[in-house]
Amino acid sequence: MAKVVCLGEIMLRLSAEAGTRLNQTQQLEVFYGGGEANVAVSLANYGHAVQFVSKVSDNGFGQAAERHLRSYGVATDHLLKAVGRLGAYYVEQGTGQRATSVIYDRQASVFALMDELEWPLAELFAGADIFHISGITPALSEQWQNLTLELIKAAKKAGCKVSFDCNYRQNLWSQKAAGAFLNKILPLVDYCSAGKMDAIYLLGVPEVEADATYYYQKLQELFPTIQAFYSTNRIVHSTCINELQGTLWINGKCYTSKNHVIDPIIDRIGGGDAFTGGILHGLLKEKTPNEIIEFATAAAVLKHSVKGDCNQFSEKEVLKFIKSDNAKIER
Amino acid sequence: MAKVVCLGEIMLRLSAEAGTRLNQTQQLEVFYGGGEANVAVSLANYGHAVQFVSKVSDNGFGQAAERHLRSYGVATDHLLKAVGRLGAYYVEQGTGQRATSVIYDRQASVFALMDELEWPLAELFAGADIFHISGITPALSEQWQNLTLELIKAAKKAGCKVSFDCNYRQNLWSQKAAGAFLNKILPLVDYCSAGKMDAIYLLGVPEVEADATYYYQKLQELFPTIQAFYSTNRIVHSTCINELQGTLWINGKCYTSKNHVIDPIIDRIGGGDAFTGGILHGLLKEKTPNEIIEFATAAAVLKHSVKGDCNQFSEKEVLKFIKSDNAKIER
Amino acid sequence: MAKVVCLGEIMLRLSAEAGTRLNQTQQLEVFYGGGEANVAVSLANYGHAVQFVSKVSDNGFGQAAERHLRSYGVATDHLLKAVGRLGAYYVEQGTGQRATSVIYDRQASVFALMDELEWPLAELFAGADIFHISGITPALSEQWQNLTLELIKAAKKAGCKVSFDCNYRQNLWSQKAAGAFLNKILPLVDYCSAGKMDAIYLLGVPEVEADATYYYQKLQELFPTIQAFYSTNRIVHSTCINELQGTLWINGKCYTSKNHVIDPIIDRIGGGDAFTGGILHGLLKEKTPNEIIEFATAAAVLKHSVKGDCNQFSEKEVLKFIKSDNAKIER
Amino acid sequence: MAKVVCLGEIMLRLSAEAGTRLNQTQQLEVFYGGGEANVAVSLANYGHAVQFVSKVSDNGFGQAAERHLRSYGVATDHLLKAVGRLGAYYVEQGTGQRATSVIYDRQASVFALMDELEWPLAELFAGADIFHISGITPALSEQWQNLTLELIKAAKKAGCKVSFDCNYRQNLWSQKAAGAFLNKILPLVDYCSAGKMDAIYLLGVPEVEADATYYYQKLQELFPTIQAFYSTNRIVHSTCINELQGTLWINGKCYTSKNHVIDPIIDRIGGGDAFTGGILHGLLKEKTPNEIIEFATAAAVLKHSVKGDCNQFSEKEVLKFIKSDNAKIER
Amino acid sequence: MAKVVCLGEIMLRLSAEAGTRLNQTQQLEVFYGGGEANVAVSLANYGHAVQFVSKVSDNGFGQAAERHLRSYGVATDHLLKAVGRLGAYYVEQGTGQRATSVIYDRQASVFALMDELEWPLAELFAGADIFHISGITPALSEQWQNLTLELIKAAKKAGCKVSFDCNYRQNLWSQKAAGAFLNKILPLVDYCSAGKMDAIYLLGVPEVEADATYYYQKLQELFPTIQAFYSTNRIVHSTCINELQGTLWINGKCYTSKNHVIDPIIDRIGGGDAFTGGILHGLLKEKTPNEIIEFATAAAVLKHSVKGDCNQFSEKEVLKFIKSDNAKIER
Amino acid sequence: MAKVVCLGEIMLRLSAEAGTRLNQTQQLEVFYGGGEANVAVSLANYGHAVQFVSKVSDNGFGQAAERHLRSYGVATDHLLKAVGRLGAYYVEQGTGQRATSVIYDRQASVFALMDELEWPLAELFAGADIFHISGITPALSEQWQNLTLELIKAAKKAGCKVSFDCNYRQNLWSQKAAGAFLNKILPLVDYCSAGKMDAIYLLGVPEVEADATYYYQKLQELFPTIQAFYSTNRIVHSTCINELQGTLWINGKCYTSKNHVIDPIIDRIGGGDAFTGGILHGLLKEKTPNEIIEFATAAAVLKHSVKGDCNQFSEKEVLKFIKSDNAKIER
């Protein structure tokens, strides 16, 4: 059991039922999630001691976000509460060829408005094995770019590995701003979720006809201290039917998982976070690269079969899913 | 923005949840719809000034039908209310190879029992661009055949184009009666939703091995003043998986849309009305035939992704759907 | 049928089911409401031509707010849409002695952020009988105080009566700021919803042992051009059991309605707006003061029996409720 | 265990949730009920062999009505099925002082349209102890007046006691028509549910200041062969709070039950039928008059605590309710 | 219409909604089912006189199990009630490649604890055409092995055919124990649901590369008095997509149904029981082997389209499904 | 913040909606609770470090019980998981004069079957301030009587105060057995929830006409080392309306809280545990006796306003409730 620190924003998610549009619905289903929070839940499910560090509203929704995290065994010792709003997002579930659409309503949240690090950093990272953060956090404000860098430096100083998920969101910042920031922090990062698109559009790797291996080589050349790159390749047949395959670059070699057909998809939000959670778990447990990439991809696939942002499966369940050869009833 | 008048019956629709039979269900989901009402909603969504003309019960259900129409911006100045019942229909959603079944309970409704036109016709059609009505209305009673003819004549007299959707329903009248009636009114019609089956079984076009173009040519010969014919071709793989392609005959040429695979279908009722709404919108906006048929078919496909009888998408959303090449999450 | 203009913010309301706390709920029920919007709905129910003027988000929630208004027949010609957020509020329904609590999440909404009047004022007020606005709107920002004054002046100039509901909310502005603003606008107001608390704490009437008549006399002295004051007196036995009585001051006399016991209350939010709607309807129809106050109070009581912010009863239904002497099943 | 035959119409009942109006609801809850059917269910709950005789639609709703009856052990050997519609009614649950309202939609049902008795009468009544029918059935059509008389005569001929519930419904026939019919059949009736209102308005007993005993004496004088009269007295404080007390006239004496306060009422529809079921059970089991009236009233009270038209309590549960002195949790 | 006796355990089934795990759900959907009970319901749907014989808890759940059976017209004259618990099972619906999982909670139920046959056996089997029982019952306890044998002997003695469904459940007994028991009773069985796996692992037929015919021949050699063997072959593409084909061995020949693709599956639990119900119905009606196997397989396929354990389709509906060539809406 | 250890059984609770009987319901609402678990949740809500010690099933329901506890911040380090069943209970909510009824289904649970203490007792009680256990635990089996005594002795040895809630359940053991056991353990107890009924029927105090003070004096004489006795007095007007008043005996004096009318009650299960939680919190925080009893009673009253077994209110919310003089909306 490792000790992990995840820091980021956790939001209220409100979803309309499939087949009903947001402008028609009389009911919204309530979930809580966010990139780093979802990774935290995955790692807690796998038995690690995880702290989720954030700031939430001091009202029913902030309390519910905390209850959500605690229910999975994620520790919330450093979850601050303050007067203000919790960021929110709304999901209109697509179907067939109609895409799912997401409305963000996260501006002016208590987390986004932070302008200094209110947590005791030394205490936070003492004894921690991994600090995980994503590219959404620095995208929230210029100040959060500074704070993110400060956090990563503190983590490194404490001897903690840094895991970073690029997670580029075009409606939050420009490619140029994101690229500049990435160039600042990636030299400090140990494990990095990034793919071909990130390489080309954010980090300036020239586009060529080549597979993931090529781009990982180029990224490795740019950031030689990063120890692992990973990403998924998703083929979208329709909103309900996708194929998913995971790739892991480690020690100069590229490992690819089995390709999974997911039909139907219940809820794909958080699939990438489940994948990251699986990778970090594999690295922490020092599994083989093949084991790591199969585990992480299977975890991501399982996530698609449940409602809500976060992976709800234990290590035992993920391994059982990998071994099972079909979908027979268990009884 | 054009001015459109749609006239017909609007009904209470009660649906059981998929997987639950009508003879078992303890809950019914409530919708309101009808062929002409659904076209009215589509056209209002696209920004036209639409009047839906009908007669409903003077109770909660009639009020709800009016609220439904108004919520989409359809005007209800000529929606009469009277003591009596609102027609209803019940839907048992099929799945896989089991078909959806519909129970009609529309006899003796305040609309079906009408025996004279209670609306001020001159006022109704003044300045209107299109009057839309379907073959379901004359099928309700012999008297409604007379009233339908009277309405169409009044519309023509007011300088309004007449749109007619054949919409043959075998449980309401015989092919012979329908054919006789069609022969009376089609010479007055400008835009006509009709397909191969209508040509053969109602209008006496001999069946040959040929595609839609052949039948449209024959129909055009029979009714030379009709300016556009259109219909969809649906391949039913299962209740949940269909293919859909639209066809438009205009100015002696036949235009066919892209073929869409719809998997899964949430609710296909009203798909044809969404198609008609798209065609009329294209004609009113004087789009090209290719634009018209792609738009109308896309609108019909989108309808299959939402619950309830009517299309819920704006022109902008339909165009975006046409342009999008897959079903990625929008965020 | 009079012409009425209501202007204010309309919000998304999300409610948890009674017995379930916001920090526990997995479902939220969706409504739309706001003080002026609720009055608009009441008046449209009574047959008036009502414009609801506002600015909403250009997304599913803004569309839903518009659909809500239209479904009641409220016109939305001047409902602007813009990129941004719709204000929201969350309701945790109390029960017994536990009070209902409301969390506002309305900061930085597209309406609150407005800094100029984007509507064509002359067109807006042309031919209008009443312009209704409430004290919540100027409380949103200093700029909104200026805009409110500007609106009222434009309305007066157009020959339109001005209706103002004080509706003081302590978490939006101070008593002092509210009082100063009220002193500026009340000389321009014709009909005013205000009570003893407003008189004492906002307008500086010294508190004495006296009933509402006394305070209305004092207010009339302060603002001699106001033609009617009205308010309700609510005795709160518990969250579920209240007594409600309405009072109207007009032409120097005070009229009081029957006292209603409401047991149980389904949803009291919007009760005051239903009361205001009833008063304005009575004034527009030139009913007697006794008729007005009985009608308005009955409308407010009926509102407590339905979910959601707005009154859903027609004039006929309110009058029937007044006449009925008990609660027998109608069949 | 006695053998009982109940004959009448059974309908589909659709109810909106309390607090939601029929013109707003998106969900309707499904029940099945009718006066005689509800009595049949009560008697089957108490262990009697009950046939419910009727005619229903040959579709999912007719099947569901049959499943409803069978689930309580009511035999449906004589439940005919035919093409056509099942009568329906819709319930808008009131609350506080707002009354519950019911919309009937029963015209042209397969039962109402019957013009001859399609059941084998001799077989039907062979060995039966009681034949129960209500005044709603003859009110459906003139033909049903004849058929009702025919049924009662056949029952008497077979040696079966006749139970008749006046159940006057003003929207189905006039007081005069009902009175004339009652005068024809009451001489053939053994047990009669009738009260003061029936005596005065239907049967011409002059109104005087007197209690139920007086009117029962008068009715007994008019119809000396009737062996028992019974009715409930209901004080309606509000839709949710009623008082209920039962009265039984038998052998020239009047017996009154304990007065029950029912607070809150979940669903009062069918309360009278539960009372009738209790009376008939008591008569069949030859309980004492006091036992009968306490049992019947308790059964009626219990009915108010459950959703749906019919009593769901066994004899044992009703007796336990009578004995219990408060509402402590049983655990 | 034949007379059939089915005996076994009926259980409470609680299911979470697809996409929600048992460890997360706040709602469970309630069904009742069990192998023999499901067969009983199928046969009652087809018009046979069916007794379901069992023992249930004398509380709300036992009553509900009885109501469930009765609602389908299954007679419950021999359904005993006693203090104790009703067996239960819980279903977590899988999706895509994630399998559905079932948690049994049936130990110490009033049925499992039985140690003698409490029913009047002679009366039970008098005039019965078929006695149906499954291999789950003897697996409940050693005592139930004795009781099962006793029941089968009593049925044979009464001249009743014996139908036995092997239904091996590995978590209830070993292959060895099951095999030993089968060898004792199969010589007394007339109709047997068994497949290749049963032949190899329970009855010792050596595994060879061969189709079902081979194994049926071998089983026939072992148990020459069995008149019919049958089973389904299921290809599991995913939890939601299966192929299903039925096989019947009768009079030394093997008959195979059309292969059905089921996409999507609503609920596959009880599919095998629906198949058995169809086979027994065909045998009772003396249909041809081809008719029997097509009917039984179609019934099994239809079962997959509805929630709950039991087949809900009449003979007419199954035949209509066989004849229909696609899944068009019926209207 | 104190350290508290609570030990007992936690169960799955399934409830039907008010107005629907268990034998009719198609949905059950899921909760988790148990006497000691509910107290644990209360104390965690008030900020204490609470361990809930128990043994649950190693399946989805055991996981859910753990998630429930963790979501409130209760630590589950000593929550064992094993193959077997989780105890369950079912609630049929009464209404009006009809009582709520509870069906227990807890026999043979993994907790009830325990025959030795599987927890590391020294570690468990190290540094703990209070060990809380209730009379339900020893009632589960004779072995659990021994284990309970062993636990209490271990707690005392570790210097931990012992809190015991008599919680007599007649369907688990006899008054005689309970009394004998109580006499064994009460000399070891520090804080005891017991009332007049316990004094008379379990501990042999002769019944006299006297109030609680008298009985507490007698109990104190019998068990002089107990430092505090407490209980609630509940007046049951109906299932929905109760009065509740708390009493605390401490240092030879009796303190009584304000009397609360609770109307309506949402869910009274767990009210006693919320009271105990409040008492223990007051004792731990060394509040005055008056503060303690007002706080505990208010907490119990608040519990009645929310669904589920456990108190969901923080110390701040309980104190606010005590101070508030009515049930006004907070906004």
PDB file of C-alpha atoms in Angstrom, chain F residues 30-84:
ATOM      1  CA  VAL F  30     -31.956   0.860   0.441  1.00  0.00           C
ATOM      2  CA  PHE F  31     -30.446   2.028   3.722  1.00  0.00           C
ATOM      3  CA  TYR F  32     -27.927   0.626   6.180  1.00  0.00           C
ATOM      4  CA  GLY F  33     -28.216   0.811   9.924  1.00  0.00           C
ATOM      5  CA  GLY F  34     -28.051  -0.760  13.334  1.00  0.00           C
ATOM      6  CA  GLY F  35     -28.174   0.595  16.868  1.00  0.00           C
ATOM      7  CA  GLU F  36     -24.436   0.944  17.505  1.00  0.00           C
ATOM      8  CA  ALA F  37     -23.691   1.938  13.902  1.00  0.00           C
ATOM      9  CA  ASN F  38     -26.200   4.750  14.159  1.00  0.00           C
ATOM     10  CA  VAL F  39     -24.586   6.020  17.322  1.00  0.00           C
ATOM     11  CA  ALA F  40     -21.202   5.830  15.577  1.00  0.00           C
ATOM     12  CA  VAL F  41     -22.460   7.995  12.731  1.00  0.00           C
ATOM     13  CA  SER F  42     -23.889  10.595  15.150  1.00  0.00           C
ATOM     14  CA  LEU F  43     -20.621  10.859  17.004  1.00  0.00           C
ATOM     15  CA  ALA F  44     -18.584  11.119  13.797  1.00  0.00           C
ATOM     16  CA  ASN F  45     -20.922  13.905  12.676  1.00  0.00           C
ATOM     17  CA  TYR F  46     -20.042  15.733  15.894  1.00  0.00           C
ATOM     18  CA  GLY F  47     -16.357  15.461  15.101  1.00  0.00           C
ATOM     19  CA  HIS F  48     -15.232  12.486  17.192  1.00  0.00           C
ATOM     20  CA  ALA F  49     -12.838   9.783  15.995  1.00  0.00           C
ATOM     21  CA  VAL F  50     -15.119   6.776  15.841  1.00  0.00           C
ATOM     22  CA  GLN F  51     -14.350   3.173  15.032  1.00  0.00           C
ATOM     23  CA  PHE F  52     -17.269   0.977  14.072  1.00  0.00           C
ATOM     24  CA  VAL F  53     -16.376  -2.614  14.820  1.00  0.00           C
ATOM     25  CA  SER F  54     -18.339  -5.419  13.257  1.00  0.00           C
ATOM     26  CA  LYS F  55     -18.343  -8.248  10.722  1.00  0.00           C
ATOM     27  CA  VAL F  56     -20.165  -8.007   7.410  1.00  0.00           C
ATOM     28  CA  SER F  57     -20.646 -10.103   4.299  1.00  0.00           C
ATOM     29  CA  ASP F  58     -17.870 -10.059   1.747  1.00  0.00           C
ATOM     30  CA  ASN F  59     -20.166  -8.963  -1.072  1.00  0.00           C
ATOM     31  CA  GLY F  60     -21.829  -5.849  -2.444  1.00  0.00           C
ATOM     32  CA  PHE F  61     -23.986  -5.362   0.648  1.00  0.00           C
ATOM     33  CA  GLY F  62     -21.082  -5.618   3.070  1.00  0.00           C
ATOM     34  CA  GLN F  63     -19.175  -3.173   0.868  1.00  0.00           C
ATOM     35  CA  ALA F  64     -22.131  -0.831   0.854  1.00  0.00           C
ATOM     36  CA  ALA F  65     -22.398  -0.946   4.648  1.00  0.00           C
ATOM     37  CA  GLU F  66     -18.747   0.048   4.795  1.00  0.00           C
ATOM     38  CA  ARG F  67     -19.232   2.831   2.228  1.00  0.00           C
ATOM     39  CA  HIS F  68     -22.188   4.118   4.281  1.00  0.00           C
ATOM     40  CA  LEU F  69     -20.073   4.330   7.443  1.00  0.00           C
ATOM     41  CA  ARG F  70     -17.076   5.848   5.714  1.00  0.00           C
ATOM     42  CA  SER F  71     -19.186   8.472   3.993  1.00  0.00           C
ATOM     43  CA  TYR F  72     -19.886   9.913   7.460  1.00  0.00           C
ATOM     44  CA  GLY F  73     -16.236   9.689   8.449  1.00  0.00           C
ATOM     45  CA  VAL F  74     -16.630   6.622  10.660  1.00  0.00           C
ATOM     46  CA  ALA F  75     -13.433   4.552  10.586  1.00  0.00           C
ATOM     47  CA  THR F  76     -13.801   0.915   9.566  1.00  0.00           C
ATOM     48  CA  ASP F  77     -10.354  -0.470  10.341  1.00  0.00           C
ATOM     49  CA  HIS F  78     -11.949  -3.270  12.325  1.00  0.00           C
ATOM     50  CA  LEU F  79     -14.857  -4.064  10.027  1.00  0.00           C
ATOM     51  CA  LEU F  80     -14.279  -7.706   9.127  1.00  0.00           C
ATOM     52  CA  LYS F  81     -15.597  -9.244   5.937  1.00  0.00           C
ATOM     53  CA  ALA F  82     -16.470 -12.886   5.453  1.00  0.00           C
ATOM     54  CA  VAL F  83     -18.418 -15.175   3.180  1.00  0.00           C
ATOM     55  CA  GLY F  84     -22.031 -15.285   4.338  1.00  0.00           C
TER      56      GLY F  84
END
